[in-house]
CSV table of C-alpha atoms in Angstrom, one decimal:
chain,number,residue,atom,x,y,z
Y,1,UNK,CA,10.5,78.8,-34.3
Y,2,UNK,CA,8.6,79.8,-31.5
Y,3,UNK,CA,5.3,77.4,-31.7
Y,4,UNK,CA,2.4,76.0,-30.3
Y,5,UNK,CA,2.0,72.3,-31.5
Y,6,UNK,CA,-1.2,70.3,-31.6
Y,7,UNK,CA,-2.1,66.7,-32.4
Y,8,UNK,CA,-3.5,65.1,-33.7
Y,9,UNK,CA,-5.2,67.4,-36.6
Y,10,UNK,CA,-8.1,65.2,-37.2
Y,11,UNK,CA,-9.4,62.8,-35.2
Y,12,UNK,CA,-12.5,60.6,-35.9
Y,13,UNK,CA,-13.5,57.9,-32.5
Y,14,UNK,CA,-16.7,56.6,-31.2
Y,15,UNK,CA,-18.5,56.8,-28.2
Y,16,UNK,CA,-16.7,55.9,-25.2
Y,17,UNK,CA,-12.9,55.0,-26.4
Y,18,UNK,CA,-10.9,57.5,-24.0
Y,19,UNK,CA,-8.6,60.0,-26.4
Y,20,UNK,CA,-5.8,62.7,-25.4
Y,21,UNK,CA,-4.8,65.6,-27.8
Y,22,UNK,CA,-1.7,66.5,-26.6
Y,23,UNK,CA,-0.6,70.3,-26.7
Y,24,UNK,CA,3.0,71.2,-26.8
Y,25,UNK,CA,4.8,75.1,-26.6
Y,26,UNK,CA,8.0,75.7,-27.0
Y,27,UNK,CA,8.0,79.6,-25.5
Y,28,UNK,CA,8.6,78.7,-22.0
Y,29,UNK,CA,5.2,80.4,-20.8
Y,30,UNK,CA,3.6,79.9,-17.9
Y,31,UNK,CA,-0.1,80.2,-18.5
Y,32,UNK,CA,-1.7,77.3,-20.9
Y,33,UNK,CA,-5.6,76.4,-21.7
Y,34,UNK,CA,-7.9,74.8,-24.0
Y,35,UNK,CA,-10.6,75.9,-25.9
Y,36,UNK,CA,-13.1,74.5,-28.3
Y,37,UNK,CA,-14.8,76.0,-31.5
Y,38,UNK,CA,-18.4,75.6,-32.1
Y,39,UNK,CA,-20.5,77.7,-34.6
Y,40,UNK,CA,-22.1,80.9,-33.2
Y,41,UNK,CA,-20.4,79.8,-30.1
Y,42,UNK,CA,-16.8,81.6,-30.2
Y,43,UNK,CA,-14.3,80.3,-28.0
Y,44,UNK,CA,-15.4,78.6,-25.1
Y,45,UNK,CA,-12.4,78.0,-22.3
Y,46,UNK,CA,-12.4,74.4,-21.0
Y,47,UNK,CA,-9.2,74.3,-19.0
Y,48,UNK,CA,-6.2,76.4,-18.4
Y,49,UNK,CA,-3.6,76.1,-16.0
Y,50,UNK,CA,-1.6,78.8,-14.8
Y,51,UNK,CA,2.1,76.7,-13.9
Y,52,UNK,CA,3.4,73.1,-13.6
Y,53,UNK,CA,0.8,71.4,-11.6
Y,54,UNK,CA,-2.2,74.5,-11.2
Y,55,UNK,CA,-4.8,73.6,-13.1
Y,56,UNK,CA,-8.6,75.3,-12.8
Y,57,UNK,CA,-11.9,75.1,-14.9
Y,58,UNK,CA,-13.0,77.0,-17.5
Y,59,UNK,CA,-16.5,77.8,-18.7
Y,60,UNK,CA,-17.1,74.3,-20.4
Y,61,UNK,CA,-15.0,71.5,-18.6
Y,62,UNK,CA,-17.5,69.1,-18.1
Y,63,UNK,CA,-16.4,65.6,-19.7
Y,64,UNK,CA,-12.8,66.6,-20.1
Y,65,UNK,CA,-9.6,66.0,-17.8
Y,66,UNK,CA,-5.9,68.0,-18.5
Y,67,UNK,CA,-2.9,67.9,-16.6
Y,68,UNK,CA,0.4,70.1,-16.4
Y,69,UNK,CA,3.3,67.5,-15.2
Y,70,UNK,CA,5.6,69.9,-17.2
Y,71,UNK,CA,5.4,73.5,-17.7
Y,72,UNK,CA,5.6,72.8,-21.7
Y,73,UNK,CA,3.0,70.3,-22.0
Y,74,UNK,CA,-0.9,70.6,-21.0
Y,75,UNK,CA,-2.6,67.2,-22.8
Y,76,UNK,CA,-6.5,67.8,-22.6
Y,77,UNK,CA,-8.0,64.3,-21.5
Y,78,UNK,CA,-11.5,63.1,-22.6
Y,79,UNK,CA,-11.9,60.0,-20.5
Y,80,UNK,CA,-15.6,58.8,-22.4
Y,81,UNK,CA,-16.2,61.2,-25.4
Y,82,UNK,CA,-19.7,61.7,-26.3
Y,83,UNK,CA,-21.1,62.8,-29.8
Y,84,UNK,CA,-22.0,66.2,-28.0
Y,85,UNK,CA,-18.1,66.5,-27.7
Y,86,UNK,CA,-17.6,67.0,-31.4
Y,87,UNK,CA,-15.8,70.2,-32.0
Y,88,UNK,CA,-13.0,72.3,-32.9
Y,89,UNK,CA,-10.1,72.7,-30.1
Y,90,UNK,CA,-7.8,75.0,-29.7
Y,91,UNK,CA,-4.5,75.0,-27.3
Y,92,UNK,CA,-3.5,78.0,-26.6
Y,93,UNK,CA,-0.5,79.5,-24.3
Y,94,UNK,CA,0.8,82.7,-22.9
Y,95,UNK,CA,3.8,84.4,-20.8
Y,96,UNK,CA,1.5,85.1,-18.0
Y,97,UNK,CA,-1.9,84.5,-17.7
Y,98,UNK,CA,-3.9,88.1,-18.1
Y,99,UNK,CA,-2.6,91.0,-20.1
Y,100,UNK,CA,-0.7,88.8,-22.6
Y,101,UNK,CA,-1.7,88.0,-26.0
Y,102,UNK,CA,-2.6,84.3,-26.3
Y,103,UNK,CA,-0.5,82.2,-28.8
Y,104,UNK,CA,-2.7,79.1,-30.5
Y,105,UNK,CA,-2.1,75.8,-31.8
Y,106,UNK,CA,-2.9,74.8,-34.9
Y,107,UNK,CA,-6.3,73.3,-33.8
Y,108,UNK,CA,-7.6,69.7,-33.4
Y,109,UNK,CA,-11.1,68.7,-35.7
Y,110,UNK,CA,-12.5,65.7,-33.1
Y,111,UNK,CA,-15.1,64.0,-34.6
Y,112,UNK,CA,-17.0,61.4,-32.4
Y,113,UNK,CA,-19.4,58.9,-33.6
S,1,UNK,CA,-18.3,85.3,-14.5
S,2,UNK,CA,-17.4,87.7,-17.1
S,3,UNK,CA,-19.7,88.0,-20.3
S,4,UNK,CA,-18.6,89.2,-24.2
S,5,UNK,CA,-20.8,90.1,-26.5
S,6,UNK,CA,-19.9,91.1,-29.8
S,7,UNK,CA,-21.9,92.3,-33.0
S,8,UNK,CA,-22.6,92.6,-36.1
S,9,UNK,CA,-22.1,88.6,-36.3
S,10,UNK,CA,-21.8,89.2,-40.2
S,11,UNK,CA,-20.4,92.2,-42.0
S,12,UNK,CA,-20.0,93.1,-45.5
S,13,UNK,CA,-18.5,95.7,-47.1
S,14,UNK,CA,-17.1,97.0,-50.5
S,15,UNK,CA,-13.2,97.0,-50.7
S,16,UNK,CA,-12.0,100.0,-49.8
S,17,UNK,CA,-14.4,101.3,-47.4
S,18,UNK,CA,-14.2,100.8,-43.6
S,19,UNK,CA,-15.2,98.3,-41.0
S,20,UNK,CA,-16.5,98.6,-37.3
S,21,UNK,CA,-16.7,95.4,-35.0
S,22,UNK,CA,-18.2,96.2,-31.2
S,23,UNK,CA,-17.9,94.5,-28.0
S,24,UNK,CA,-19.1,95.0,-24.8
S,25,UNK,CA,-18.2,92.9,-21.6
S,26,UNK,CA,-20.1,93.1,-18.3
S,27,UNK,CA,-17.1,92.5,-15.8
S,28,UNK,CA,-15.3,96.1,-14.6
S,29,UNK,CA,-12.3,94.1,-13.3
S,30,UNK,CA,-11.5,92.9,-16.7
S,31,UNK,CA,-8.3,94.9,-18.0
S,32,UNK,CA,-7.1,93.5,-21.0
S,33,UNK,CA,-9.1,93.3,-24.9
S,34,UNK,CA,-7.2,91.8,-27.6
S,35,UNK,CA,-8.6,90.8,-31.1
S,36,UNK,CA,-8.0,87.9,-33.1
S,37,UNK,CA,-8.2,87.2,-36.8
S,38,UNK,CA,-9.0,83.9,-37.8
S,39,UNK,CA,-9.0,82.5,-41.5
S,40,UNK,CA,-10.8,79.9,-43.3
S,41,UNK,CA,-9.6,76.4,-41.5
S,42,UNK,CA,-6.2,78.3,-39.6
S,43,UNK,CA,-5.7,79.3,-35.8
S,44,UNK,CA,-6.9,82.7,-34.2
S,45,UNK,CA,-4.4,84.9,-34.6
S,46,UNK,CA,-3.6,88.4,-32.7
S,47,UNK,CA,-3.7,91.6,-34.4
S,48,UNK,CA,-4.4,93.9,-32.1
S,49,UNK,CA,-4.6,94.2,-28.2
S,50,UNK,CA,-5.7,97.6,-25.6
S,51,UNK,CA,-5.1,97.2,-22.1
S,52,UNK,CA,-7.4,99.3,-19.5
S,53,UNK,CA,-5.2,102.2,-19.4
S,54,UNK,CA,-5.3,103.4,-22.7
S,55,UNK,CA,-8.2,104.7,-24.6
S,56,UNK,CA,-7.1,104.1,-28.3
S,57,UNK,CA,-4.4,102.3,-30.2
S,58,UNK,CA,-3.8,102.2,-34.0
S,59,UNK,CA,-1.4,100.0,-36.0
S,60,UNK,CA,-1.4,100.8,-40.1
S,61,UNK,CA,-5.5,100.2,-41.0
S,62,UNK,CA,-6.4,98.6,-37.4
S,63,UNK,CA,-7.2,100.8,-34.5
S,64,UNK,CA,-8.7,99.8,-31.5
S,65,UNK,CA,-10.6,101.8,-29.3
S,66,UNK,CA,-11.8,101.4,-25.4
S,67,UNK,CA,-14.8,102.9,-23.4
S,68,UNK,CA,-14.1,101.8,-19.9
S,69,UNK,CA,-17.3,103.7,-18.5
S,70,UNK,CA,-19.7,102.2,-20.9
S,71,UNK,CA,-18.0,99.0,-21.2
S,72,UNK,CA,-17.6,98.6,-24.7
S,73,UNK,CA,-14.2,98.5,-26.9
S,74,UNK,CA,-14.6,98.1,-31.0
S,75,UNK,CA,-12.0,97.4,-34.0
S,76,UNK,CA,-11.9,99.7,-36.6
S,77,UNK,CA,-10.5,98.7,-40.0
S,78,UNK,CA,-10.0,101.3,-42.6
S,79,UNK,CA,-9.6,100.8,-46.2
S,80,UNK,CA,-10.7,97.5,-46.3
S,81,UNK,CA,-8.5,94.8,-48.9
S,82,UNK,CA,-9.9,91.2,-49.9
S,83,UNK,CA,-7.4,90.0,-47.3
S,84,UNK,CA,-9.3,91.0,-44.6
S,85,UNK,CA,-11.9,88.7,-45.3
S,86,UNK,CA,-12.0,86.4,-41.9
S,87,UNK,CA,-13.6,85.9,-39.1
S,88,UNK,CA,-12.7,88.3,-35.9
S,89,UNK,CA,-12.9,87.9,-32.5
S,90,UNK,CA,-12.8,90.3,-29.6
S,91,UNK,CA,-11.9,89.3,-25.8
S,92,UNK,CA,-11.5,90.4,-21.9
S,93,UNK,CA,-9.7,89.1,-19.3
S,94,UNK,CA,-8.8,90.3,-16.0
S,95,UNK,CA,-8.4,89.6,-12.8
S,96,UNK,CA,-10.5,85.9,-13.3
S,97,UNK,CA,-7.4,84.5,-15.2
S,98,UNK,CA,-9.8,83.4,-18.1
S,99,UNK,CA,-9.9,84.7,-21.1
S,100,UNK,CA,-13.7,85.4,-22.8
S,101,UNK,CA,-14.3,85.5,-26.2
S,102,UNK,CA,-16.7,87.3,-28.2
S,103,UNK,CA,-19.2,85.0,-30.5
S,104,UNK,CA,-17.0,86.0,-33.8
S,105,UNK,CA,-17.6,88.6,-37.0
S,106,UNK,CA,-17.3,87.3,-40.1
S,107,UNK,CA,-16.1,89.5,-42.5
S,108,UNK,CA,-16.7,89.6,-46.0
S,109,UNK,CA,-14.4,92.1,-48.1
S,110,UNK,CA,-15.9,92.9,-51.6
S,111,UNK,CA,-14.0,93.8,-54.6
């Protein structure tokens, strides 16, 4: 089945203690990015990556790291997590990176104390 | 960069009747608008998408329909059903390689 995959679905941490949600597709697309869900916010992009090893800022990257060693994988990195980082995220991928329809994970509820 | 804004933020209506969902984005190099549906606790999903070069499209109850001059692009659902209850979400991309989102509709179907 063609999928993204996300986890963890829930995640509670505290201040500080580095975390990676790891974000797996198995549709051999090229394009990849992260978003999170806040209310009255929409969908804010924080990453995407557009192959193995391009990787470029979104709106909202500030406090988060990703990296694309593989073209299936694209792990979003939050080195010191801050309470302001609680949120909804979303991995998402796509066959090429405009004028595609993007295919989402299942979501990721990070919760940090 | 580019900007999405979408409206009403909350919409009711009686089963049966229609719905209308507007966006409008700022950037002209943006070519692509798709619209996602997302349910209570599930993922955004796609239901329908317009590229630049066409003015309308329709699939069953959902059409879509794209002023490039005026920068605006809305989803129009026609005889609404209790399943369409969800939040929706318009977006552009173009040339940026990002995609923007719209702030979301929530969509309340009546019986």
């Amino acid at each position: 089945e063609a999928q993204v995959t996300q986890n963890p679905r829930y995640l509670i941490t505290v201040t500080g203690k580095k975390l990676t949600v790891t974000c797996s597709q198995n549709m051999n697309h090229e394009y990849m990015s992260w978003y999170r869900q806040d209310p009255g916010l929409g969908l804010r992009q924080i990453y995407y990556s557009m192959n193995v090893e391009v990787t470029d800022k979104g709106d909202v990257p500030e406090g988060y790291k990703v990296s694309r060693k593989e073209k299936r994988n694209f792990p979003l990195i939050l080195e010191s997590p801050s309470p302001n980082q609680t949120s909804l995220y979303f991995c998402a991928s796509s066959f090429k990176s405009w004028n595609s329809p993007l295919h989402f994970g299942n979501g990721t509820r990070l919760t940090v104390t | 960069g580019e900007n999405v804004e979408q409206h009403p933020s909350t919409l009711s209506v009686q089963e049966g009747d229609s719905a209308v969902i507007k966006c409008t984005y700022s950037d002209s190099a943006s070519n692509y608008f798709p619209w996602y549906k997302q349910e209570l606790g599930k993922r955004p999903q796609l239901i329908i998408d317009i590229r630049s070069n066409v003015g309308e499209k329709k699939d069953q109850r959902i059409a879509v329909t794209l002023n490039k001059t005026a920068k605006h692009f809305s989803l129009h659902i026609t005889e609404t059903q209790p399943e369409d209850s969800a939040v929706y979400f318009c977006a552009a991309s173009g040339t940026g390689n990002q995609f923007y989102f719209g702030t979301g509709t929530s969509l309340t179907v009546i019986p």
